[in-house]
Amino acid sequence: MNLGKTTIIGESLLENSRKNIEILPLIDNFFDDLEVDKKTVDEWSLVLFSIGIAHSVEERESGFVIVLESTEDNNRAAKEIIEYVEGIKAKSIYSKSQKKRDRKIFSIVTFLWFLFFIFFLLTETTENLFHWKYIGINSAFKVKQGEFWRIVTALFLHGDIAHFLGNMLVGFLSFSALSMYLGVGSSTLLFILSGSLGNYLNICFRNFHLSLGASTSIFGVIGVMIGLQFYREYRNRKWLMMTAMLIILALLGTAGENTDFGAHFFGMLSGVIFGIIYHAFDIKYGLRKPLFQTIFFISSFLIFSISWILSFFIIL
């Protein structure tokens, strides 16, 4: 059997065995769209060698051939090579699909960060009219008086443009990395939940403390990534390096005079807790499915919207 100038399985497959005749059409049809060269034949030779099939690779006028020493190995050799090539094709298809998915996620995350920027501009330009920071800042006294929504609204407020841009840089990197693994819906909900819990824990033992900014949630996302490192399926060198880099970047941004170290610490701690909880439910229910991603994203939007509605309701 020839493809161009390369014979895929050598002469021993051309024996007049009934089984050999049945397997040849399968190989022919399977390799119709495959370009075969010396490197490919050598790879197949390694496959046969690994399973103990005696053979040799020879170069002839018609091209390279794999010659089996025993005709009894014909079907087994053909089967192993077909499975090997099928595996490569499947991996290639998965890789293309994964790249397409990653590009889609990156586009969605970029759009979300654009909306975050628009919201920042809105709060800054209309502060005198709506008093966003007054009604939305995380106030220990106010939260303990029942205005619990402040632990959410404070995540979307910033002191100035420098504060906002610093958070957005590290936030974009960490949120994108987490979204590639868990999905945008899961990451958005974990962003809000870990940040909110971090804000709450940060004021539990304080009566007169004020804080705002997304850094609590950003440290929460990094905490989720750390929490997931306890499990083998999430553990890989790239993600470990990404997590380490994000921690360094985040810590570089904590040198300011008004830095709330408590919020950062409790945000990361909350993230670790939610990361462990998420994994437990993901194993049982498959939380990365599209249905759950949609539910999580809608839930995140509702938490954001209801929290701000309650904030405005108080001043009416």
PDB file of C-alpha atoms in Angstrom:
ATOM      1  CA  MET A   1       0.000   0.000   0.000  1.00  0.00           C
ATOM      2  CA  ASN A   2       1.518   3.332  -1.074  1.00  0.00           C
ATOM      3  CA  LEU A   3       0.950   6.961  -0.143  1.00  0.00           C
ATOM      4  CA  GLY A   4       3.024   9.014  -2.526  1.00  0.00           C
ATOM      5  CA  LYS A   5       6.389   7.314  -2.242  1.00  0.00           C
ATOM      6  CA  THR A   6       5.946   5.832   1.222  1.00  0.00           C
ATOM      7  CA  THR A   7       4.720   2.334   2.025  1.00  0.00           C
ATOM      8  CA  ILE A   8       2.983   2.298   5.399  1.00  0.00           C
ATOM      9  CA  ILE A   9       3.009  -1.373   6.317  1.00  0.00           C
ATOM     10  CA  GLY A  10       5.511  -3.511   4.481  1.00  0.00           C
ATOM     11  CA  GLU A  11       5.294  -6.486   2.224  1.00  0.00           C
ATOM     12  CA  SER A  12       4.236  -8.955   4.873  1.00  0.00           C
ATOM     13  CA  LEU A  13       0.795  -7.315   4.926  1.00  0.00           C
ATOM     14  CA  LEU A  14       0.325  -8.379   1.332  1.00  0.00           C
ATOM     15  CA  GLU A  15       0.209 -12.054   2.207  1.00  0.00           C
ATOM     16  CA  ASN A  16      -2.924 -13.823   1.005  1.00  0.00           C
ATOM     17  CA  SER A  17      -4.283 -14.348   4.496  1.00  0.00           C
ATOM     18  CA  ARG A  18      -8.010 -13.654   4.748  1.00  0.00           C
ATOM     19  CA  LYS A  19      -7.478 -11.522   7.846  1.00  0.00           C
ATOM     20  CA  ASN A  20      -4.807  -9.498   6.085  1.00  0.00           C
ATOM     21  CA  ILE A  21      -7.118  -8.800   3.180  1.00  0.00           C
ATOM     22  CA  GLU A  22      -9.780  -7.554   5.618  1.00  0.00           C
ATOM     23  CA  ILE A  23      -7.428  -5.201   7.423  1.00  0.00           C
ATOM     24  CA  LEU A  24      -5.854  -3.591   4.345  1.00  0.00           C
ATOM     25  CA  PRO A  25      -8.923  -1.560   3.267  1.00  0.00           C
ATOM     26  CA  LEU A  26      -9.204  -0.198   6.802  1.00  0.00           C
ATOM     27  CA  ILE A  27      -5.624   1.064   6.706  1.00  0.00           C
ATOM     28  CA  ASP A  28      -6.049   2.447   3.184  1.00  0.00           C
ATOM     29  CA  ASN A  29      -9.175   4.397   4.092  1.00  0.00           C
ATOM     30  CA  PHE A  30      -7.764   5.631   7.354  1.00  0.00           C
ATOM     31  CA  PHE A  31      -4.569   7.058   5.904  1.00  0.00           C
ATOM     32  CA  ASP A  32      -6.068   8.641   2.797  1.00  0.00           C
ATOM     33  CA  ASP A  33      -5.662  12.182   4.193  1.00  0.00           C
ATOM     34  CA  LEU A  34      -2.383  11.601   6.038  1.00  0.00           C
ATOM     35  CA  GLU A  35       0.974  12.781   4.709  1.00  0.00           C
ATOM     36  CA  VAL A  36       3.559  10.126   5.535  1.00  0.00           C
ATOM     37  CA  ASP A  37       7.324  10.706   5.538  1.00  0.00           C
ATOM     38  CA  LYS A  38      10.438   9.081   6.996  1.00  0.00           C
ATOM     39  CA  LYS A  39       9.868  10.699  10.395  1.00  0.00           C
ATOM     40  CA  THR A  40       6.328   9.313  10.534  1.00  0.00           C
ATOM     41  CA  VAL A  41       7.472   5.808   9.591  1.00  0.00           C
ATOM     42  CA  ASP A  42      10.153   5.984  12.305  1.00  0.00           C
ATOM     43  CA  GLU A  43       7.487   6.933  14.857  1.00  0.00           C
ATOM     44  CA  TRP A  44       5.384   3.951  13.831  1.00  0.00           C
ATOM     45  CA  SER A  45       8.468   1.773  14.095  1.00  0.00           C
ATOM     46  CA  LEU A  46       8.883   2.897  17.711  1.00  0.00           C
ATOM     47  CA  VAL A  47       5.237   2.008  18.369  1.00  0.00           C
ATOM     48  CA  LEU A  48       5.787  -1.513  17.058  1.00  0.00           C
ATOM     49  CA  PHE A  49       9.075  -1.823  18.926  1.00  0.00           C
ATOM     50  CA  SER A  50       7.408  -0.797  22.211  1.00  0.00           C
ATOM     51  CA  ILE A  51       4.930  -3.685  21.973  1.00  0.00           C
ATOM     52  CA  GLY A  52       7.515  -6.246  20.904  1.00  0.00           C
ATOM     53  CA  ILE A  53       6.652  -6.693  17.216  1.00  0.00           C
ATOM     54  CA  ALA A  54       9.799  -7.668  15.320  1.00  0.00           C
ATOM     55  CA  HIS A  55      10.264  -5.611  12.158  1.00  0.00           C
ATOM     56  CA  SER A  56      12.664  -3.503  10.166  1.00  0.00           C
ATOM     57  CA  VAL A  57      12.478  -0.205   8.282  1.00  0.00           C
ATOM     58  CA  GLU A  58      13.868  -0.308   4.765  1.00  0.00           C
ATOM     59  CA  GLU A  59      14.235   2.276   2.013  1.00  0.00           C
ATOM     60  CA  ARG A  60      13.357   1.096  -1.474  1.00  0.00           C
ATOM     61  CA  GLU A  61      12.608   2.683  -4.819  1.00  0.00           C
ATOM     62  CA  SER A  62       8.937   3.026  -3.903  1.00  0.00           C
ATOM     63  CA  GLY A  63       9.794   4.680  -0.587  1.00  0.00           C
ATOM     64  CA  PHE A  64      10.205   3.561   3.028  1.00  0.00           C
ATOM     65  CA  VAL A  65       8.648   0.287   4.137  1.00  0.00           C
ATOM     66  CA  ILE A  66       8.088  -1.424   7.477  1.00  0.00           C
ATOM     67  CA  VAL A  67       8.729  -5.120   7.017  1.00  0.00           C
ATOM     68  CA  LEU A  68       7.341  -7.474   9.649  1.00  0.00           C
ATOM     69  CA  GLU A  69       9.268 -10.635  10.431  1.00  0.00           C
ATOM     70  CA  SER A  70       6.115 -12.652  11.052  1.00  0.00           C
ATOM     71  CA  THR A  71       2.844 -12.515   9.138  1.00  0.00           C
ATOM     72  CA  GLU A  72       1.074 -13.396  12.387  1.00  0.00           C
ATOM     73  CA  ASP A  73       1.720  -9.813  13.538  1.00  0.00           C
ATOM     74  CA  ASN A  74      -0.020  -8.218  10.528  1.00  0.00           C
ATOM     75  CA  ASN A  75      -3.359  -7.377  12.099  1.00  0.00           C
ATOM     76  CA  ARG A  76      -1.878  -6.418  15.448  1.00  0.00           C
ATOM     77  CA  ALA A  77       0.663  -4.094  13.803  1.00  0.00           C
ATOM     78  CA  ALA A  78      -1.994  -2.422  11.681  1.00  0.00           C
ATOM     79  CA  LYS A  79      -4.295  -2.036  14.700  1.00  0.00           C
ATOM     80  CA  GLU A  80      -1.582  -0.465  16.873  1.00  0.00           C
ATOM     81  CA  ILE A  81      -0.548   2.024  14.191  1.00  0.00           C
ATOM     82  CA  ILE A  82      -4.152   3.005  13.488  1.00  0.00           C
ATOM     83  CA  GLU A  83      -4.795   3.588  17.197  1.00  0.00           C
ATOM     84  CA  TYR A  84      -1.592   5.615  17.461  1.00  0.00           C
ATOM     85  CA  VAL A  85      -2.528   7.890  14.555  1.00  0.00           C
ATOM     86  CA  GLU A  86      -6.105   8.196  15.812  1.00  0.00           C
ATOM     87  CA  GLY A  87      -4.696   9.358  19.146  1.00  0.00           C
ATOM     88  CA  ILE A  88      -2.554  12.001  17.448  1.00  0.00           C
ATOM     89  CA  LYS A  89      -5.519  13.219  15.407  1.00  0.00           C
ATOM     90  CA  ALA A  90      -7.749  13.362  18.477  1.00  0.00           C
ATOM     91  CA  LYS A  91      -5.075  15.300  20.373  1.00  0.00           C
ATOM     92  CA  SER A  92      -4.730  17.739  17.475  1.00  0.00           C
ATOM     93  CA  ILE A  93      -8.497  18.274  17.314  1.00  0.00           C
ATOM     94  CA  TYR A  94      -8.625  18.779  21.096  1.00  0.00           C
ATOM     95  CA  SER A  95      -5.734  21.244  20.915  1.00  0.00           C
ATOM     96  CA  LYS A  96      -7.493  23.307  18.239  1.00  0.00           C
ATOM     97  CA  SER A  97     -10.741  23.179  20.207  1.00  0.00           C
ATOM     98  CA  GLN A  98      -8.922  24.227  23.387  1.00  0.00           C
ATOM     99  CA  LYS A  99      -7.261  27.174  21.651  1.00  0.00           C
ATOM    100  CA  LYS A 100     -10.624  28.292  20.282  1.00  0.00           C
ATOM    101  CA  ARG A 101     -12.138  28.033  23.770  1.00  0.00           C
ATOM    102  CA  ASP A 102      -9.232  29.974  25.312  1.00  0.00           C
ATOM    103  CA  ARG A 103      -9.618  32.782  22.764  1.00  0.00           C
ATOM    104  CA  LYS A 104     -13.327  32.965  23.523  1.00  0.00           C
ATOM    105  CA  ILE A 105     -12.706  33.121  27.276  1.00  0.00           C
ATOM    106  CA  PHE A 106     -10.021  35.772  26.814  1.00  0.00           C
ATOM    107  CA  SER A 107     -12.469  37.881  24.785  1.00  0.00           C
ATOM    108  CA  ILE A 108     -15.181  37.559  27.445  1.00  0.00           C
ATOM    109  CA  VAL A 109     -12.778  38.450  30.272  1.00  0.00           C
ATOM    110  CA  THR A 110     -11.531  41.460  28.298  1.00  0.00           C
ATOM    111  CA  PHE A 111     -15.124  42.607  27.819  1.00  0.00           C
ATOM    112  CA  LEU A 112     -15.869  42.179  31.538  1.00  0.00           C
ATOM    113  CA  TRP A 113     -12.821  44.261  32.436  1.00  0.00           C
ATOM    114  CA  PHE A 114     -13.983  46.901  29.954  1.00  0.00           C
ATOM    115  CA  LEU A 115     -17.335  47.013  31.784  1.00  0.00           C
ATOM    116  CA  PHE A 116     -15.420  47.298  35.051  1.00  0.00           C
ATOM    117  CA  PHE A 117     -13.594  50.303  33.605  1.00  0.00           C
ATOM    118  CA  ILE A 118     -16.879  51.878  32.465  1.00  0.00           C
ATOM    119  CA  PHE A 119     -18.307  51.395  35.958  1.00  0.00           C
ATOM    120  CA  PHE A 120     -15.232  53.051  37.453  1.00  0.00           C
ATOM    121  CA  LEU A 121     -15.670  56.054  35.144  1.00  0.00           C
ATOM    122  CA  LEU A 122     -19.361  56.198  36.055  1.00  0.00           C
ATOM    123  CA  THR A 123     -18.697  56.220  39.790  1.00  0.00           C
ATOM    124  CA  GLU A 124     -15.931  58.816  39.479  1.00  0.00           C
ATOM    125  CA  THR A 125     -17.810  61.228  37.217  1.00  0.00           C
ATOM    126  CA  THR A 126     -21.098  61.047  39.144  1.00  0.00           C
ATOM    127  CA  GLU A 127     -19.716  60.835  42.689  1.00  0.00           C
ATOM    128  CA  ASN A 128     -21.069  64.262  43.628  1.00  0.00           C
ATOM    129  CA  LEU A 129     -24.515  63.268  42.387  1.00  0.00           C
ATOM    130  CA  PHE A 130     -24.918  59.712  43.711  1.00  0.00           C
ATOM    131  CA  HIS A 131     -22.274  59.525  46.466  1.00  0.00           C
ATOM    132  CA  TRP A 132     -21.172  56.032  45.429  1.00  0.00           C
ATOM    133  CA  LYS A 133     -18.379  55.771  47.980  1.00  0.00           C
ATOM    134  CA  TYR A 134     -20.535  56.957  50.838  1.00  0.00           C
ATOM    135  CA  ILE A 135     -23.241  54.365  50.193  1.00  0.00           C
ATOM    136  CA  GLY A 136     -20.962  51.560  48.984  1.00  0.00           C
ATOM    137  CA  ILE A 137     -17.763  51.623  51.026  1.00  0.00           C
ATOM    138  CA  ASN A 138     -17.117  48.674  53.345  1.00  0.00           C
ATOM    139  CA  SER A 139     -17.772  50.201  56.761  1.00  0.00           C
ATOM    140  CA  ALA A 140     -17.372  47.999  59.836  1.00  0.00           C
ATOM    141  CA  PHE A 141     -19.883  50.085  61.772  1.00  0.00           C
ATOM    142  CA  LYS A 142     -22.482  50.142  58.973  1.00  0.00           C
ATOM    143  CA  VAL A 143     -22.174  46.431  58.164  1.00  0.00           C
ATOM    144  CA  LYS A 144     -22.680  45.539  61.815  1.00  0.00           C
ATOM    145  CA  GLN A 145     -25.766  47.761  61.738  1.00  0.00           C
ATOM    146  CA  GLY A 146     -27.217  45.513  59.030  1.00  0.00           C
ATOM    147  CA  GLU A 147     -25.922  47.024  55.767  1.00  0.00           C
ATOM    148  CA  PHE A 148     -24.322  43.719  54.784  1.00  0.00           C
ATOM    149  CA  TRP A 149     -24.365  44.519  51.043  1.00  0.00           C
ATOM    150  CA  ARG A 150     -21.408  46.852  51.566  1.00  0.00           C
ATOM    151  CA  ILE A 151     -19.038  43.858  51.623  1.00  0.00           C
ATOM    152  CA  VAL A 152     -20.010  43.411  47.951  1.00  0.00           C
ATOM    153  CA  THR A 153     -20.348  46.991  46.711  1.00  0.00           C
ATOM    154  CA  ALA A 154     -16.949  47.974  48.135  1.00  0.00           C
ATOM    155  CA  LEU A 155     -15.291  45.515  45.748  1.00  0.00           C
ATOM    156  CA  PHE A 156     -16.282  47.699  42.788  1.00  0.00           C
ATOM    157  CA  LEU A 157     -15.117  51.053  44.169  1.00  0.00           C
ATOM    158  CA  HIS A 158     -11.630  52.556  44.036  1.00  0.00           C
ATOM    159  CA  GLY A 159      -9.944  55.549  45.595  1.00  0.00           C
ATOM    160  CA  ASP A 160      -8.449  56.937  42.390  1.00  0.00           C
ATOM    161  CA  ILE A 161      -7.273  55.988  38.900  1.00  0.00           C
ATOM    162  CA  ALA A 162      -3.900  54.685  40.130  1.00  0.00           C
ATOM    163  CA  HIS A 163      -5.650  52.420  42.644  1.00  0.00           C
ATOM    164  CA  PHE A 164      -7.995  51.163  39.932  1.00  0.00           C
ATOM    165  CA  LEU A 165      -5.330  50.510  37.280  1.00  0.00           C
ATOM    166  CA  GLY A 166      -3.076  48.669  39.722  1.00  0.00           C
ATOM    167  CA  ASN A 167      -5.891  46.339  40.692  1.00  0.00           C
ATOM    168  CA  MET A 168      -7.008  45.852  37.110  1.00  0.00           C
ATOM    169  CA  LEU A 169      -3.581  44.722  35.918  1.00  0.00           C
ATOM    170  CA  VAL A 170      -3.126  41.965  38.486  1.00  0.00           C
ATOM    171  CA  GLY A 171      -6.855  41.239  38.461  1.00  0.00           C
ATOM    172  CA  PHE A 172      -6.963  40.712  34.712  1.00  0.00           C
ATOM    173  CA  LEU A 173      -4.044  38.274  34.791  1.00  0.00           C
ATOM    174  CA  SER A 174      -5.337  36.264  37.751  1.00  0.00           C
ATOM    175  CA  PHE A 175      -8.974  36.233  36.630  1.00  0.00           C
ATOM    176  CA  SER A 176      -8.019  35.202  33.079  1.00  0.00           C
ATOM    177  CA  ALA A 177      -5.828  32.368  34.360  1.00  0.00           C
ATOM    178  CA  LEU A 178      -8.580  31.042  36.624  1.00  0.00           C
ATOM    179  CA  SER A 179     -11.214  31.373  33.891  1.00  0.00           C
ATOM    180  CA  MET A 180      -9.146  29.217  31.529  1.00  0.00           C
ATOM    181  CA  TYR A 181      -9.455  26.359  34.026  1.00  0.00           C
ATOM    182  CA  LEU A 182     -12.832  26.825  35.699  1.00  0.00           C
ATOM    183  CA  GLY A 183     -14.788  28.927  33.203  1.00  0.00           C
ATOM    184  CA  VAL A 184     -15.864  32.574  33.324  1.00  0.00           C
ATOM    185  CA  GLY A 185     -19.060  31.879  35.275  1.00  0.00           C
ATOM    186  CA  SER A 186     -17.301  29.996  38.059  1.00  0.00           C
ATOM    187  CA  SER A 187     -14.476  32.535  38.232  1.00  0.00           C
ATOM    188  CA  THR A 188     -16.861  35.500  38.407  1.00  0.00           C
ATOM    189  CA  LEU A 189     -18.826  33.973  41.277  1.00  0.00           C
ATOM    190  CA  LEU A 190     -15.635  32.996  43.127  1.00  0.00           C
ATOM    191  CA  PHE A 191     -14.312  36.537  42.575  1.00  0.00           C
ATOM    192  CA  ILE A 192     -17.350  38.031  44.316  1.00  0.00           C
ATOM    193  CA  LEU A 193     -17.756  35.388  47.037  1.00  0.00           C
ATOM    194  CA  SER A 194     -14.111  35.303  48.118  1.00  0.00           C
ATOM    195  CA  GLY A 195     -13.897  39.100  48.065  1.00  0.00           C
ATOM    196  CA  SER A 196     -17.119  39.492  50.040  1.00  0.00           C
ATOM    197  CA  LEU A 197     -16.128  36.947  52.669  1.00  0.00           C
ATOM    198  CA  GLY A 198     -12.678  38.538  52.878  1.00  0.00           C
ATOM    199  CA  ASN A 199     -14.258  41.957  53.462  1.00  0.00           C
ATOM    200  CA  TYR A 200     -16.517  40.543  56.157  1.00  0.00           C
ATOM    201  CA  LEU A 201     -13.740  38.698  57.997  1.00  0.00           C
ATOM    202  CA  ASN A 202     -11.609  41.833  57.832  1.00  0.00           C
ATOM    203  CA  ILE A 203     -14.141  43.852  59.855  1.00  0.00           C
ATOM    204  CA  CYS A 204     -15.283  41.151  62.268  1.00  0.00           C
ATOM    205  CA  PHE A 205     -13.038  42.403  65.054  1.00  0.00           C
ATOM    206  CA  ARG A 206     -13.101  46.095  64.144  1.00  0.00           C
ATOM    207  CA  ASN A 207     -15.734  48.691  64.872  1.00  0.00           C
ATOM    208  CA  PHE A 208     -14.461  51.665  62.883  1.00  0.00           C
ATOM    209  CA  HIS A 209     -12.788  50.426  59.741  1.00  0.00           C
ATOM    210  CA  LEU A 210     -13.314  51.563  56.145  1.00  0.00           C
ATOM    211  CA  SER A 211     -12.106  49.825  52.984  1.00  0.00           C
ATOM    212  CA  LEU A 212     -12.793  49.700  49.267  1.00  0.00           C
ATOM    213  CA  GLY A 213     -11.250  48.191  46.156  1.00  0.00           C
ATOM    214  CA  ALA A 214     -11.153  44.956  44.177  1.00  0.00           C
ATOM    215  CA  SER A 215      -7.858  43.833  45.703  1.00  0.00           C
ATOM    216  CA  THR A 216      -9.701  41.679  48.264  1.00  0.00           C
ATOM    217  CA  SER A 217     -11.299  39.742  45.402  1.00  0.00           C
ATOM    218  CA  ILE A 218      -8.041  39.631  43.449  1.00  0.00           C
ATOM    219  CA  PHE A 219      -6.280  38.045  46.404  1.00  0.00           C
ATOM    220  CA  GLY A 220      -9.347  35.813  46.653  1.00  0.00           C
ATOM    221  CA  VAL A 221      -8.830  34.595  43.081  1.00  0.00           C
ATOM    222  CA  ILE A 222      -5.161  33.927  43.815  1.00  0.00           C
ATOM    223  CA  GLY A 223      -6.303  32.060  46.934  1.00  0.00           C
ATOM    224  CA  VAL A 224      -8.625  29.891  44.827  1.00  0.00           C
ATOM    225  CA  MET A 225      -5.682  29.014  42.584  1.00  0.00           C
ATOM    226  CA  ILE A 226      -3.635  28.097  45.649  1.00  0.00           C
ATOM    227  CA  GLY A 227      -6.502  26.023  47.065  1.00  0.00           C
ATOM    228  CA  LEU A 228      -6.830  24.072  43.830  1.00  0.00           C
ATOM    229  CA  GLN A 229      -3.123  23.213  43.930  1.00  0.00           C
ATOM    230  CA  PHE A 230      -3.961  20.675  46.641  1.00  0.00           C
ATOM    231  CA  TYR A 231      -5.509  18.529  43.909  1.00  0.00           C
ATOM    232  CA  ARG A 232      -3.455  16.711  41.304  1.00  0.00           C
ATOM    233  CA  GLU A 233      -5.673  17.452  38.303  1.00  0.00           C
ATOM    234  CA  TYR A 234      -5.063  21.201  38.711  1.00  0.00           C
ATOM    235  CA  ARG A 235      -1.389  20.897  39.543  1.00  0.00           C
ATOM    236  CA  ASN A 236       1.008  21.824  36.775  1.00  0.00           C
ATOM    237  CA  ARG A 237       4.170  23.849  36.433  1.00  0.00           C
ATOM    238  CA  LYS A 238       2.622  26.602  34.308  1.00  0.00           C
ATOM    239  CA  TRP A 239      -0.128  27.318  36.818  1.00  0.00           C
ATOM    240  CA  LEU A 240       2.290  27.205  39.744  1.00  0.00           C
ATOM    241  CA  MET A 241       4.493  29.753  37.988  1.00  0.00           C
ATOM    242  CA  MET A 242       1.460  31.906  37.172  1.00  0.00           C
ATOM    243  CA  THR A 243       0.277  31.791  40.794  1.00  0.00           C
ATOM    244  CA  ALA A 244       3.734  32.694  42.099  1.00  0.00           C
ATOM    245  CA  MET A 245       4.017  35.578  39.626  1.00  0.00           C
ATOM    246  CA  LEU A 246       0.586  36.921  40.582  1.00  0.00           C
ATOM    247  CA  ILE A 247       1.412  36.775  44.284  1.00  0.00           C
ATOM    248  CA  ILE A 248       4.613  38.739  43.653  1.00  0.00           C
ATOM    249  CA  LEU A 249       2.785  41.314  41.523  1.00  0.00           C
ATOM    250  CA  ALA A 250       0.038  41.619  44.112  1.00  0.00           C
ATOM    251  CA  LEU A 251       2.517  42.043  46.957  1.00  0.00           C
ATOM    252  CA  LEU A 252       4.375  44.716  45.001  1.00  0.00           C
ATOM    253  CA  GLY A 253       1.138  46.647  45.029  1.00  0.00           C
ATOM    254  CA  THR A 254       0.735  46.464  48.811  1.00  0.00           C
ATOM    255  CA  ALA A 255       3.389  48.967  49.748  1.00  0.00           C
ATOM    256  CA  GLY A 256       1.062  51.959  49.785  1.00  0.00           C
ATOM    257  CA  GLU A 257       0.330  53.974  52.879  1.00  0.00           C
ATOM    258  CA  ASN A 258      -3.378  53.086  52.797  1.00  0.00           C
ATOM    259  CA  THR A 259      -2.938  49.406  51.967  1.00  0.00           C
ATOM    260  CA  ASP A 260      -5.383  47.175  53.819  1.00  0.00           C
ATOM    261  CA  PHE A 261      -3.254  44.130  54.589  1.00  0.00           C
ATOM    262  CA  GLY A 262      -6.099  42.521  56.512  1.00  0.00           C
ATOM    263  CA  ALA A 263      -8.377  42.618  53.465  1.00  0.00           C
ATOM    264  CA  HIS A 264      -5.664  41.045  51.318  1.00  0.00           C
ATOM    265  CA  PHE A 265      -4.943  38.298  53.835  1.00  0.00           C
ATOM    266  CA  PHE A 266      -8.586  37.421  54.464  1.00  0.00           C
ATOM    267  CA  GLY A 267      -9.346  37.651  50.750  1.00  0.00           C
ATOM    268  CA  MET A 268      -6.667  35.078  49.983  1.00  0.00           C
ATOM    269  CA  LEU A 269      -7.752  32.887  52.900  1.00  0.00           C
ATOM    270  CA  SER A 270     -11.353  33.011  51.675  1.00  0.00           C
ATOM    271  CA  GLY A 271     -10.176  32.098  48.183  1.00  0.00           C
ATOM    272  CA  VAL A 272      -8.336  29.028  49.451  1.00  0.00           C
ATOM    273  CA  ILE A 273     -11.482  27.916  51.306  1.00  0.00           C
ATOM    274  CA  PHE A 274     -13.729  28.454  48.284  1.00  0.00           C
ATOM    275  CA  GLY A 275     -11.204  26.729  46.016  1.00  0.00           C
ATOM    276  CA  ILE A 276     -11.331  23.586  48.156  1.00  0.00           C
ATOM    277  CA  ILE A 277     -15.141  23.724  48.368  1.00  0.00           C
ATOM    278  CA  TYR A 278     -15.440  24.283  44.616  1.00  0.00           C
ATOM    279  CA  HIS A 279     -13.332  21.228  43.866  1.00  0.00           C
ATOM    280  CA  ALA A 280     -15.479  19.015  46.103  1.00  0.00           C
ATOM    281  CA  PHE A 281     -18.662  20.043  44.283  1.00  0.00           C
ATOM    282  CA  ASP A 282     -16.974  19.996  40.873  1.00  0.00           C
ATOM    283  CA  ILE A 283     -16.006  16.353  41.359  1.00  0.00           C
ATOM    284  CA  LYS A 284     -19.584  15.450  42.272  1.00  0.00           C
ATOM    285  CA  TYR A 285     -21.612  17.640  39.901  1.00  0.00           C
ATOM    286  CA  GLY A 286     -19.232  18.795  37.147  1.00  0.00           C
ATOM    287  CA  LEU A 287     -19.451  22.535  37.792  1.00  0.00           C
ATOM    288  CA  ARG A 288     -17.540  23.461  34.637  1.00  0.00           C
ATOM    289  CA  LYS A 289     -20.444  22.450  32.404  1.00  0.00           C
ATOM    290  CA  PRO A 290     -22.013  25.287  30.339  1.00  0.00           C
ATOM    291  CA  LEU A 291     -25.272  25.137  32.323  1.00  0.00           C
ATOM    292  CA  PHE A 292     -23.501  25.743  35.629  1.00  0.00           C
ATOM    293  CA  GLN A 293     -21.340  28.469  34.082  1.00  0.00           C
ATOM    294  CA  THR A 294     -24.487  30.302  32.993  1.00  0.00           C
ATOM    295  CA  ILE A 295     -26.114  29.887  36.408  1.00  0.00           C
ATOM    296  CA  PHE A 296     -22.981  31.138  38.181  1.00  0.00           C
ATOM    297  CA  PHE A 297     -22.640  34.167  35.925  1.00  0.00           C
ATOM    298  CA  ILE A 298     -26.298  35.143  36.344  1.00  0.00           C
ATOM    299  CA  SER A 299     -25.970  34.646  40.112  1.00  0.00           C
ATOM    300  CA  SER A 300     -22.933  36.939  40.146  1.00  0.00           C
ATOM    301  CA  PHE A 301     -24.806  39.628  38.237  1.00  0.00           C
ATOM    302  CA  LEU A 302     -27.753  39.360  40.636  1.00  0.00           C
ATOM    303  CA  ILE A 303     -25.479  39.662  43.682  1.00  0.00           C
ATOM    304  CA  PHE A 304     -23.868  42.763  42.173  1.00  0.00           C
ATOM    305  CA  SER A 305     -27.182  44.347  41.138  1.00  0.00           C
ATOM    306  CA  ILE A 306     -29.136  43.604  44.321  1.00  0.00           C
ATOM    307  CA  SER A 307     -26.287  44.880  46.497  1.00  0.00           C
ATOM    308  CA  TRP A 308     -26.219  48.230  44.709  1.00  0.00           C
ATOM    309  CA  ILE A 309     -30.019  48.493  44.643  1.00  0.00           C
ATOM    310  CA  LEU A 310     -30.073  48.003  48.413  1.00  0.00           C
ATOM    311  CA  SER A 311     -27.372  50.654  48.793  1.00  0.00           C
ATOM    312  CA  PHE A 312     -29.428  53.232  46.899  1.00  0.00           C
ATOM    313  CA  PHE A 313     -32.602  52.179  48.675  1.00  0.00           C
ATOM    314  CA  ILE A 314     -31.073  53.223  52.012  1.00  0.00           C
ATOM    315  CA  ILE A 315     -30.595  56.852  50.938  1.00  0.00           C
ATOM    316  CA  LEU A 316     -34.035  57.251  49.355  1.00  0.00           C
TER     317      LEU A 316
END
